[in-house]
Short mmCIF file of C-alpha atoms in Angstrom, two decimals:
data_model
loop_
_atom_site.label_atom_id
_atom_site.label_comp_id
_atom_site.label_asym_id
_atom_site.label_seq_id
_atom_site.Cartn_x
_atom_site.Cartn_y
_atom_site.Cartn_z
CA UNK H 1 -15.69 13.03 9.73
CA UNK H 2 -14.68 9.74 9.03
CA UNK H 3 -17.00 6.70 9.08
CA UNK H 4 -15.78 3.27 9.87
CA UNK H 5 -13.99 1.46 6.73
CA UNK H 6 -15.58 -0.74 4.42
CA UNK H 7 -13.10 -3.53 5.44
CA UNK H 8 -13.21 -3.00 8.87
CA UNK H 9 -17.38 -3.35 8.76
CA UNK H 10 -16.90 -6.57 6.65
CA UNK H 11 -13.72 -8.34 8.30
CA UNK H 12 -14.33 -11.94 9.15
CA UNK H 13 -11.31 -11.83 11.62
CA UNK H 14 -12.20 -10.27 14.99
CA UNK H 15 -9.35 -11.94 17.09
CA UNK H 16 -8.03 -8.94 19.62
CA UNK H 17 -4.32 -9.02 21.35
CA UNK H 18 -3.59 -7.89 24.92
CA UNK H 19 -1.85 -4.45 26.20
CA UNK H 20 1.77 -5.03 26.89
CA UNK H 21 2.22 -4.59 30.88
CA UNK H 22 5.37 -6.24 31.74
CA UNK H 23 9.05 -6.39 30.82
CA UNK H 24 9.63 -9.16 28.16
CA UNK H 25 12.61 -10.19 25.83
CA UNK H 26 12.49 -11.33 21.95
CA UNK H 27 14.88 -11.88 19.52
CA UNK H 28 13.23 -9.39 17.35
CA UNK H 29 10.88 -6.27 18.22
CA UNK H 30 8.77 -5.29 15.40
CA UNK H 31 7.21 -1.66 15.92
CA UNK H 32 3.93 -1.28 13.57
CA UNK H 33 1.28 -4.36 13.16
CA UNK H 34 0.65 -3.67 9.53
CA UNK H 35 1.59 -5.77 6.22
CA UNK H 36 5.26 -5.36 6.80
CA UNK H 37 5.60 -5.82 10.44
CA UNK H 38 3.20 -8.93 10.42
CA UNK H 39 4.95 -10.29 7.22
CA UNK H 40 8.34 -9.73 8.92
CA UNK H 41 7.31 -11.62 11.73
CA UNK H 42 5.82 -14.33 9.60
CA UNK H 43 9.01 -15.03 7.89
CA UNK H 44 11.11 -14.76 11.35
CA UNK H 45 8.90 -17.04 12.72
CA UNK H 46 9.09 -19.66 10.16
CA UNK H 47 12.86 -19.68 10.98
CA UNK H 48 12.55 -20.13 14.51
CA UNK H 49 13.26 -16.35 15.43
CA UNK H 50 11.20 -15.07 18.35
CA UNK H 51 8.94 -12.06 17.50
CA UNK H 52 7.20 -9.57 19.43
CA UNK H 53 5.01 -7.03 17.39
CA UNK H 54 4.11 -3.74 19.17
CA UNK H 55 0.82 -2.01 17.68
CA UNK H 56 -0.09 1.36 19.12
CA UNK H 57 -3.73 0.89 17.72
CA UNK H 58 -4.91 -2.54 16.32
CA UNK H 59 -3.75 -4.76 13.60
CA UNK H 60 -4.09 -3.27 10.33
CA UNK H 61 -5.41 -0.05 11.78
CA UNK H 62 -3.02 2.00 9.46
CA UNK H 63 -2.65 2.07 5.81
CA UNK H 64 -2.61 -1.69 5.50
CA UNK H 65 -6.48 -1.61 6.79
CA UNK H 66 -7.18 1.39 4.77
CA UNK H 67 -6.17 1.16 1.19
CA UNK H 68 -8.25 0.21 -1.83
CA UNK H 69 -7.48 -3.23 -1.94
CA UNK H 70 -5.55 -3.27 -5.16
CA UNK H 71 -2.21 -5.19 -5.71
CA UNK H 72 -1.05 -3.58 -9.03
CA UNK H 73 2.15 -4.64 -10.88
CA UNK H 74 5.11 -2.38 -11.01
CA UNK H 75 6.00 0.53 -9.24
CA UNK H 76 5.01 4.14 -8.78
CA UNK H 77 7.88 5.01 -11.22
CA UNK H 78 7.05 3.82 -14.96
CA UNK H 79 8.63 1.24 -17.03
CA UNK H 80 10.61 4.00 -18.55
CA UNK H 81 11.77 5.69 -15.42
CA UNK H 82 12.69 2.41 -13.97
CA UNK H 83 15.29 1.24 -16.85
CA UNK H 84 16.52 4.63 -16.93
CA UNK H 85 17.43 4.58 -13.23
CA UNK H 86 18.61 1.08 -12.68
CA UNK H 87 19.48 -0.09 -16.20
CA UNK H 88 17.46 -3.00 -17.98
CA UNK H 89 18.88 -5.88 -15.98
CA UNK H 90 18.11 -4.68 -12.69
CA UNK H 91 14.53 -3.51 -14.00
CA UNK H 92 13.98 -6.78 -15.21
CA UNK H 93 14.47 -8.01 -12.16
CA UNK H 94 12.44 -5.37 -10.19
CA UNK H 95 9.49 -5.97 -12.42
CA UNK H 96 9.75 -9.72 -11.50
CA UNK H 97 9.94 -8.95 -8.18
CA UNK H 98 6.78 -6.88 -8.09
CA UNK H 99 4.93 -9.81 -9.98
CA UNK H 100 6.27 -12.44 -7.30
CA UNK H 101 5.08 -9.73 -4.29
CA UNK H 102 1.28 -10.28 -5.61
CA UNK H 103 2.07 -13.96 -6.07
CA UNK H 104 3.35 -14.28 -2.53
CA UNK H 105 0.14 -13.04 -1.14
CA UNK H 106 -2.00 -15.22 -2.90
CA UNK H 107 0.34 -18.16 -1.82
CA UNK H 108 0.39 -17.48 1.65
CA UNK H 109 -3.35 -16.73 1.60
CA UNK H 110 -3.79 -20.22 0.03
CA UNK H 111 -1.50 -22.06 2.46
CA UNK H 112 -3.33 -20.63 5.51
CA UNK H 113 -6.45 -20.63 4.52
CA UNK H 114 -6.90 -16.59 5.04
CA UNK H 115 -10.27 -15.47 3.58
CA UNK H 116 -9.14 -12.37 2.12
CA UNK H 117 -11.03 -12.96 -1.59
CA UNK H 118 -7.61 -12.38 -2.98
CA UNK H 119 -7.92 -12.85 -6.88
CA UNK H 120 -6.01 -12.04 -9.94
CA UNK H 121 -7.92 -9.10 -11.59
CA UNK H 122 -5.96 -7.09 -13.82
CA UNK H 123 -5.68 -3.39 -13.67
CA UNK H 124 -6.44 -0.47 -16.28
CA UNK H 125 -4.37 2.46 -15.96
CA UNK H 126 -6.46 5.35 -17.44
CA UNK H 127 -6.18 9.11 -18.95
CA UNK H 128 -8.87 11.75 -20.07
CA UNK H 129 -6.29 12.94 -22.45
CA UNK H 130 -5.90 11.34 -25.71
CA UNK H 131 -2.27 12.43 -25.94
CA UNK H 132 -1.39 9.74 -23.28
CA UNK H 133 -1.97 7.12 -25.67
CA UNK H 134 1.63 7.87 -27.21
CA UNK H 135 3.25 7.37 -23.61
CA UNK H 136 1.29 4.20 -23.11
CA UNK H 137 2.48 2.67 -26.72
CA UNK H 138 5.80 3.39 -25.22
CA UNK H 139 5.31 1.93 -22.00
CA UNK H 140 3.95 -1.52 -23.80
CA UNK H 141 6.92 -1.53 -26.04
CA UNK H 142 9.40 -1.53 -23.28
CA UNK H 143 7.62 -4.21 -21.06
CA UNK H 144 7.14 -6.44 -24.06
CA UNK H 145 10.81 -5.85 -25.34
CA UNK H 146 12.64 -5.82 -21.82
CA UNK H 147 10.08 -7.53 -19.30
CA UNK H 148 8.65 -10.10 -21.51
CA UNK H 149 5.31 -9.16 -20.76
CA UNK H 150 2.15 -8.40 -22.78
CA UNK H 151 0.15 -5.42 -21.70
CA UNK H 152 -2.57 -3.79 -24.03
CA UNK H 153 -3.28 -0.06 -24.85
CA UNK H 154 -7.19 0.51 -25.19
CA UNK H 155 -8.92 2.93 -26.85
CA UNK H 156 -12.91 3.33 -28.26
CA UNK H 157 -14.79 0.20 -28.02
CA UNK H 158 -12.19 -1.83 -26.56
CA UNK H 159 -11.86 0.55 -23.30
CA UNK H 160 -15.48 0.65 -23.13
CA UNK H 161 -15.38 -3.27 -22.63
CA UNK H 162 -13.36 -2.61 -19.53
CA UNK H 163 -15.07 0.63 -18.28
CA UNK H 164 -18.41 2.07 -19.33
CA UNK H 165 -17.54 5.93 -19.52
CA UNK H 166 -16.89 8.38 -21.93
CA UNK H 167 -14.70 10.10 -19.24
CA UNK H 168 -11.59 8.48 -20.05
CA UNK H 169 -10.11 8.28 -23.66
CA UNK H 170 -7.24 5.97 -23.53
CA UNK H 171 -5.93 2.93 -21.27
CA UNK H 172 -3.20 0.58 -20.61
CA UNK H 173 -4.38 -2.65 -19.33
CA UNK H 174 -1.96 -5.25 -17.57
CA UNK H 175 -3.78 -8.66 -16.78
CA UNK H 176 -1.33 -9.61 -13.92
CA UNK H 177 -2.38 -7.37 -10.96
CA UNK H 178 -4.28 -8.49 -7.92
CA UNK H 179 -7.17 -7.54 -5.43
CA UNK H 180 -8.16 -8.58 -2.15
CA UNK H 181 -9.55 -7.47 1.31
CA UNK H 182 -6.51 -5.92 2.90
CA UNK H 183 -7.60 -6.05 6.25
CA UNK H 184 -8.72 -9.52 6.42
CA UNK H 185 -5.48 -10.50 4.95
CA UNK H 186 -3.38 -8.83 7.71
CA UNK H 187 -5.69 -9.93 10.18
CA UNK H 188 -5.70 -13.50 9.25
CA UNK H 189 -1.69 -13.44 8.66
CA UNK H 190 -1.82 -11.84 12.16
CA UNK H 191 -3.39 -15.02 13.30
CA UNK H 192 -0.97 -17.22 11.79
CA UNK H 193 2.17 -15.58 13.09
CA UNK H 194 0.52 -15.54 16.68
CA UNK H 195 -0.08 -19.59 16.30
CA UNK H 196 3.57 -19.72 15.45
CA UNK H 197 4.62 -18.11 18.55
CA UNK H 198 4.84 -14.44 17.94
CA UNK H 199 3.56 -12.30 20.75
CA UNK H 200 1.31 -9.57 19.63
CA UNK H 201 0.36 -6.50 21.54
CA UNK H 202 -2.31 -3.95 20.33
CA UNK H 203 -2.82 -0.34 22.01
CA UNK H 204 0.85 -0.41 22.96
CA UNK H 205 2.71 2.65 21.76
CA UNK H 206 6.33 2.64 21.96
CA UNK H 207 7.37 5.76 23.37
CA UNK H 208 11.22 5.51 23.95
CA UNK H 209 13.87 3.32 22.17
CA UNK H 210 17.46 2.82 23.47
CA UNK H 211 20.36 0.95 22.27
CA UNK H 212 22.83 -0.48 24.85
CA UNK H 213 25.32 -2.46 23.42
CA UNK H 214 23.90 -5.18 21.35
CA UNK H 215 20.18 -4.71 22.79
CA UNK H 216 17.34 -2.56 22.14
CA UNK H 217 15.07 -1.63 24.96
CA UNK H 218 11.74 -0.15 23.70
CA UNK H 219 9.57 1.14 26.45
CA UNK H 220 5.66 1.64 26.38
CA UNK H 221 3.32 3.21 28.67
CA UNK H 222 3.05 0.21 30.50
CA UNK H 223 5.57 -2.42 29.54
CA UNK H 224 9.35 -2.95 28.19
CA UNK H 225 10.66 -5.19 25.60
CA UNK H 226 14.37 -6.24 25.12
CA UNK H 227 15.59 -7.47 21.70
CA UNK H 228 18.65 -8.22 19.74
CA UNK H 229 17.28 -6.61 16.64
CA UNK H 230 14.63 -3.88 15.88
CA UNK H 231 12.54 -3.42 12.84
CA UNK H 232 10.50 -0.27 12.20
CA UNK H 233 7.52 -0.89 10.02
CA UNK H 234 5.52 2.03 10.68
CA UNK H 235 5.59 3.83 6.87
CA UNK H 236 3.73 6.87 6.72
CA UNK H 237 2.85 6.67 10.52
CA UNK H 238 6.65 6.85 11.69
CA UNK H 239 6.19 10.30 12.55
CA UNK H 240 8.95 11.23 14.95
CA UNK H 241 9.90 7.87 16.25
CA UNK H 242 13.25 7.96 14.67
CA UNK H 243 15.05 11.10 13.01
CA UNK H 244 16.13 9.16 9.95
CA UNK H 245 12.17 8.25 9.18
CA UNK H 246 11.12 11.53 10.11
CA UNK H 247 13.44 13.35 7.66
CA UNK H 248 12.59 10.75 4.78
CA UNK H 249 9.31 9.68 4.80
CA UNK H 250 6.44 11.80 3.15
CA UNK H 251 3.04 11.10 4.87
CA UNK H 252 0.35 11.51 2.23
CA UNK H 253 -3.21 11.32 3.07
CA UNK H 254 -5.56 9.48 0.77
CA UNK H 255 -9.50 8.92 1.23
CA UNK H 256 -12.32 6.55 -0.17
CA UNK H 257 -15.73 6.40 -0.16
CA UNK H 258 -17.99 3.15 -0.75
CA UNK H 259 -21.32 3.36 -2.27
CA UNK H 260 -24.31 1.34 -1.37
CA UNK H 261 -24.53 -1.93 -2.64
CA UNK H 262 -25.59 -1.83 -6.50
CA UNK H 263 -27.18 -4.55 -8.52
CA UNK H 264 -25.16 -6.85 -10.49
CA UNK H 265 -26.20 -5.46 -13.63
CA UNK H 266 -24.87 -2.23 -12.91
CA UNK H 267 -21.55 -3.41 -11.56
CA UNK H 268 -21.36 -5.35 -14.82
CA UNK H 269 -22.26 -2.56 -17.25
CA UNK H 270 -19.96 -0.21 -15.47
CA UNK H 271 -16.85 -2.25 -14.83
CA UNK H 272 -17.58 -5.65 -16.78
CA UNK H 273 -14.41 -7.23 -16.19
CA UNK H 274 -13.97 -6.32 -12.33
CA UNK H 275 -10.42 -4.88 -12.86
CA UNK H 276 -8.44 -2.43 -10.71
CA UNK H 277 -8.72 0.91 -12.30
CA UNK H 278 -6.89 4.19 -11.78
CA UNK H 279 -6.19 7.32 -13.57
CA UNK H 280 -2.60 8.73 -14.32
CA UNK H 281 -2.68 12.15 -13.23
CA UNK H 282 -0.57 13.40 -10.38
CA UNK H 283 -2.83 12.97 -7.75
CA UNK H 284 -4.29 9.55 -8.65
CA UNK H 285 -7.67 8.39 -8.36
CA UNK H 286 -8.25 4.60 -8.08
CA UNK H 287 -11.61 2.62 -7.93
CA UNK H 288 -12.70 -0.99 -8.14
CA UNK H 289 -15.82 -3.18 -7.41
CA UNK H 290 -16.05 -4.78 -4.11
CA UNK H 291 -17.26 -8.58 -3.46
CA UNK H 292 -20.06 -7.21 -1.50
CA UNK H 293 -21.55 -5.53 -4.68
CA UNK H 294 -20.16 -1.79 -3.96
CA UNK H 295 -17.69 0.40 -6.17
CA UNK H 296 -14.84 2.17 -4.34
CA UNK H 297 -13.41 5.26 -5.42
CA UNK H 298 -10.37 6.97 -3.79
CA UNK H 299 -7.97 9.58 -4.16
CA UNK H 300 -5.71 12.49 -2.26
CA UNK H 301 -6.97 15.22 -0.02
CA UNK H 302 -5.32 18.07 1.50
CA UNK H 303 -4.36 17.37 4.98
CA UNK H 304 -5.67 14.65 7.52
CA UNK H 305 -8.10 13.69 8.98
CA UNK H 306 -10.85 13.87 6.32
CA UNK H 307 -13.30 16.50 6.00
CA UNK H 308 -16.75 16.66 4.37
CA UNK H 309 -14.96 18.55 1.38
CA UNK H 310 -12.98 15.36 0.54
CA UNK H 311 -16.20 13.37 0.48
CA UNK H 312 -17.98 15.75 -1.68
CA UNK H 313 -14.93 15.78 -4.05
CA UNK H 314 -14.67 12.17 -4.50
CA UNK H 315 -18.49 11.81 -4.97
CA UNK H 316 -18.25 14.51 -7.68
CA UNK H 317 -15.32 12.74 -9.35
CA UNK H 318 -17.09 9.31 -8.82
CA UNK H 319 -20.34 10.43 -10.67
CA UNK H 320 -17.99 12.27 -13.33
CA UNK H 321 -16.70 9.11 -14.54
CA UNK H 322 -20.00 7.12 -14.02
CA UNK H 323 -23.03 9.71 -14.30
CA UNK H 324 -25.22 6.67 -13.76
CA UNK H 325 -24.48 6.69 -10.08
CA UNK H 326 -25.67 10.16 -9.59
CA UNK H 327 -28.04 10.07 -6.33
CA UNK H 328 -26.40 6.72 -5.21
CA UNK H 329 -25.78 6.99 -1.32
CA UNK H 330 -22.44 6.54 0.02
CA UNK H 331 -22.25 4.24 2.99
CA UNK H 332 -18.52 4.43 4.12
CA UNK H 333 -16.04 7.48 3.96
CA UNK H 334 -12.67 6.80 5.52
CA UNK H 335 -8.95 8.03 5.02
CA UNK H 336 -5.51 7.15 5.81
CA UNK H 337 -1.68 7.75 5.55
CA UNK H 338 0.59 6.58 2.94
CA UNK H 339 4.49 6.62 3.16
CA UNK H 340 6.37 8.26 0.22
CA UNK H 341 10.25 8.86 -0.50
CA UNK H 342 11.64 11.52 -2.39
CA UNK H 343 12.61 8.96 -5.07
CA UNK H 344 9.09 7.55 -5.06
CA UNK H 345 10.71 3.95 -4.24
CA UNK H 346 10.97 1.83 -1.48
CA UNK H 347 13.90 1.69 0.79
CA UNK H 348 15.17 -0.75 3.14
CA UNK H 349 17.82 0.56 5.37
CA UNK H 350 19.16 0.77 9.08
CA UNK H 351 19.19 3.35 11.36
CA UNK H 352 22.02 5.15 13.09
CA UNK H 353 21.28 2.76 16.06
CA UNK H 354 21.28 -0.27 13.77
CA UNK H 355 17.58 -1.05 13.56
CA UNK H 356 16.22 -2.00 10.19
CA UNK H 357 13.40 -0.37 8.26
CA UNK H 358 11.24 -0.58 5.12
CA UNK H 359 9.15 2.46 4.09
CA UNK H 360 8.15 4.65 1.08
CA UNK H 361 5.85 2.06 -0.78
CA UNK H 362 4.46 5.36 -2.40
CA UNK H 363 0.79 3.58 -3.14
CA UNK H 364 2.12 0.05 -3.90
CA UNK H 365 2.37 -1.19 -0.37
CA UNK H 366 -0.54 -3.75 -0.20
CA UNK H 367 1.47 -5.99 -2.80
CA UNK H 368 5.07 -5.10 -2.25
CA UNK H 369 4.96 -4.92 1.86
CA UNK H 370 4.64 -8.81 2.17
CA UNK H 371 8.05 -9.85 0.34
CA UNK H 372 9.87 -6.54 1.94
CA UNK H 373 8.93 -8.68 5.01
CA UNK H 374 10.91 -11.50 3.83
CA UNK H 375 13.70 -9.26 2.70
CA UNK H 376 13.73 -7.96 6.35
CA UNK H 377 14.26 -11.26 7.69
CA UNK H 378 16.81 -12.01 5.46
CA UNK H 379 18.56 -9.06 6.33
CA UNK H 380 18.55 -9.81 10.00
CA UNK H 381 19.37 -13.53 9.36
CA UNK H 382 22.27 -12.68 7.08
CA UNK H 383 20.80 -14.75 4.12
CA UNK H 384 20.70 -13.87 0.58
CA UNK H 385 18.48 -11.31 -0.56
CA UNK H 386 15.84 -12.07 -3.12
CA UNK H 387 16.52 -8.69 -4.38
CA UNK H 388 19.19 -6.12 -2.86
CA UNK H 389 17.97 -3.16 -4.90
CA UNK H 390 16.15 -1.57 -2.10
CA UNK H 391 18.88 -1.93 0.29
CA UNK H 392 21.32 -0.18 -2.08
CA UNK H 393 18.63 2.97 -2.30
CA UNK H 394 19.43 5.80 0.04
CA UNK H 395 16.48 7.32 1.97
CA UNK H 396 16.85 10.85 0.86
CA UNK H 397 16.16 13.69 3.19
CA UNK H 398 12.69 15.29 2.34
CA UNK H 399 13.48 18.76 1.45
CA UNK H 400 12.04 21.56 4.28
CA UNK H 401 11.08 18.15 6.36
CA UNK H 402 10.86 20.48 9.66
CA UNK H 403 7.71 21.79 8.28
CA UNK H 404 6.56 18.57 6.18
CA UNK H 405 2.87 19.43 6.52
CA UNK H 406 2.95 22.84 4.80
CA UNK H 407 5.06 20.99 2.05
CA UNK H 408 2.93 18.49 1.51
CA UNK H 409 -0.22 20.64 1.53
CA UNK H 410 1.63 22.96 -0.85
CA UNK H 411 2.81 20.30 -3.44
CA UNK H 412 -0.78 18.95 -3.16
CA UNK H 413 -2.30 22.18 -4.25
CA UNK H 414 0.33 22.41 -7.15
CA UNK H 415 -0.39 19.06 -8.50
CA UNK H 416 -4.04 19.90 -8.32
CA UNK H 417 -3.68 22.92 -10.63
CA UNK H 418 -1.69 20.70 -12.97
CA UNK H 419 -4.31 18.10 -13.37
CA UNK H 420 -6.93 20.53 -14.15
CA UNK H 421 -4.60 22.36 -16.61
CA UNK H 422 -3.83 19.07 -18.04
#
C-alpha cells in the first residue's frame, strides 16, 4: 500500500554502501544506520575510534527517514510531568539538553555542508478543546519560571495567524523548534563519517551476536564483525535482536501523507509562519509545510504496514483541519515504526552482555538522537556525560511484552475512543 516516502523521492544524497562479505574487525560495531547509529559513529570517529555500521536495509531506511522532519523542543512528557519526576534542577537541564539537541543538528549540518533544509521554525501545540487553555497556561508559567523561556498561549485571532482553521481553539507556541529534511541529514552525515574512516554496510542484517571474553562477534548472512564494543541503534526496529530491548521497547506505527505541490498563496494562507504543528490528543496528529510546496500530515495507525484505511483517515483529518484542501491529490503515503518506553522517556543503557543502547525517543528521536549518539560515545570512552539522566533511567519491561502486537493494538483502539470522547 505504501508509496515511496517524500524524503526518498526528493533526497539529494544517493551514495550506497556495500554488503558485508568478509570477516572484519573494529573498535566499535554499531547495529542500525539511522540517526543514533550514524551520530554515534560520527562522535567516535572524531575521537579516532574505528567504527563499523551495519544496516539491514539502507541508511535512514527506518524511522530516521520516515518521520515528519520536526525537531520539537522538550519531550513526550510535559513540563509539569518532567519537573514532578526529576525535580526542578534536573528538569531545567533536560530542557536545555533538548534545545542543545536541535542546535547540534544545525551546527553539524552547517559544519559539513549537509544540505538538509534545517531551519528554526518554532512549533504550535494545538487543541480543539477550549478547556486545554488552562493546561497550556500552566505550561507557559512553568517554562518561564523554571526554564527561563517564553512560550505563548494562542487563541482567537492570534491562533489564526499561525493556522487558518476553525478546527482548533487554542495553541501553545514555542519559537525554538526546528525542521529539516531528515533523510538528507542522516545520509549526508553518513557520507561524513564514511569519509572519516567509518565502514558502513547496507543490506547487512545482524543475525547472531555473541560475547567471548571482552570481544563481541556479530554474524551476518555473509560476514562477521568482531569488536571490543557494540551499540544497538535499532529503537523501534529492535524486534528480538536482544531480550532487554524486546521486553522494553513499544514499536508504534505512524503514517504520513503528502499532498501534491500547492501554490504559495494557499500555503501562506493555511500555515502563515511555516511552523511545525501538532495536536495534543493521545494519538497525536502532526503536520507542516515542506520546502517543495506541499503539506504533510501524519498520525497513528493500528498495525503495520500501512493500509488504505490509514491513508483515507489521514486525508479525512487533513481536510477536517483545512476544508480548503478537499479534492487535493495525495502524491505520497508511507509509514514506519517509532520506539516508545513505558515511561515515555528515552533510555541509554547496557545489555546483560555489556552492549550499549539508546532507545525510546517516543516521537522526539529526530532531534534527540544526534546528541544521544554523543552520549553513547562518551559512555564508551568513559568521558564526562553532557547529561547523565538517560543512563539513570531504567528500561522497564513492557507489560505482556510477549504479545506486544495485541497490546499495542488494544491501546491504540482505547486511545482513539478517548480522543473521540474528549
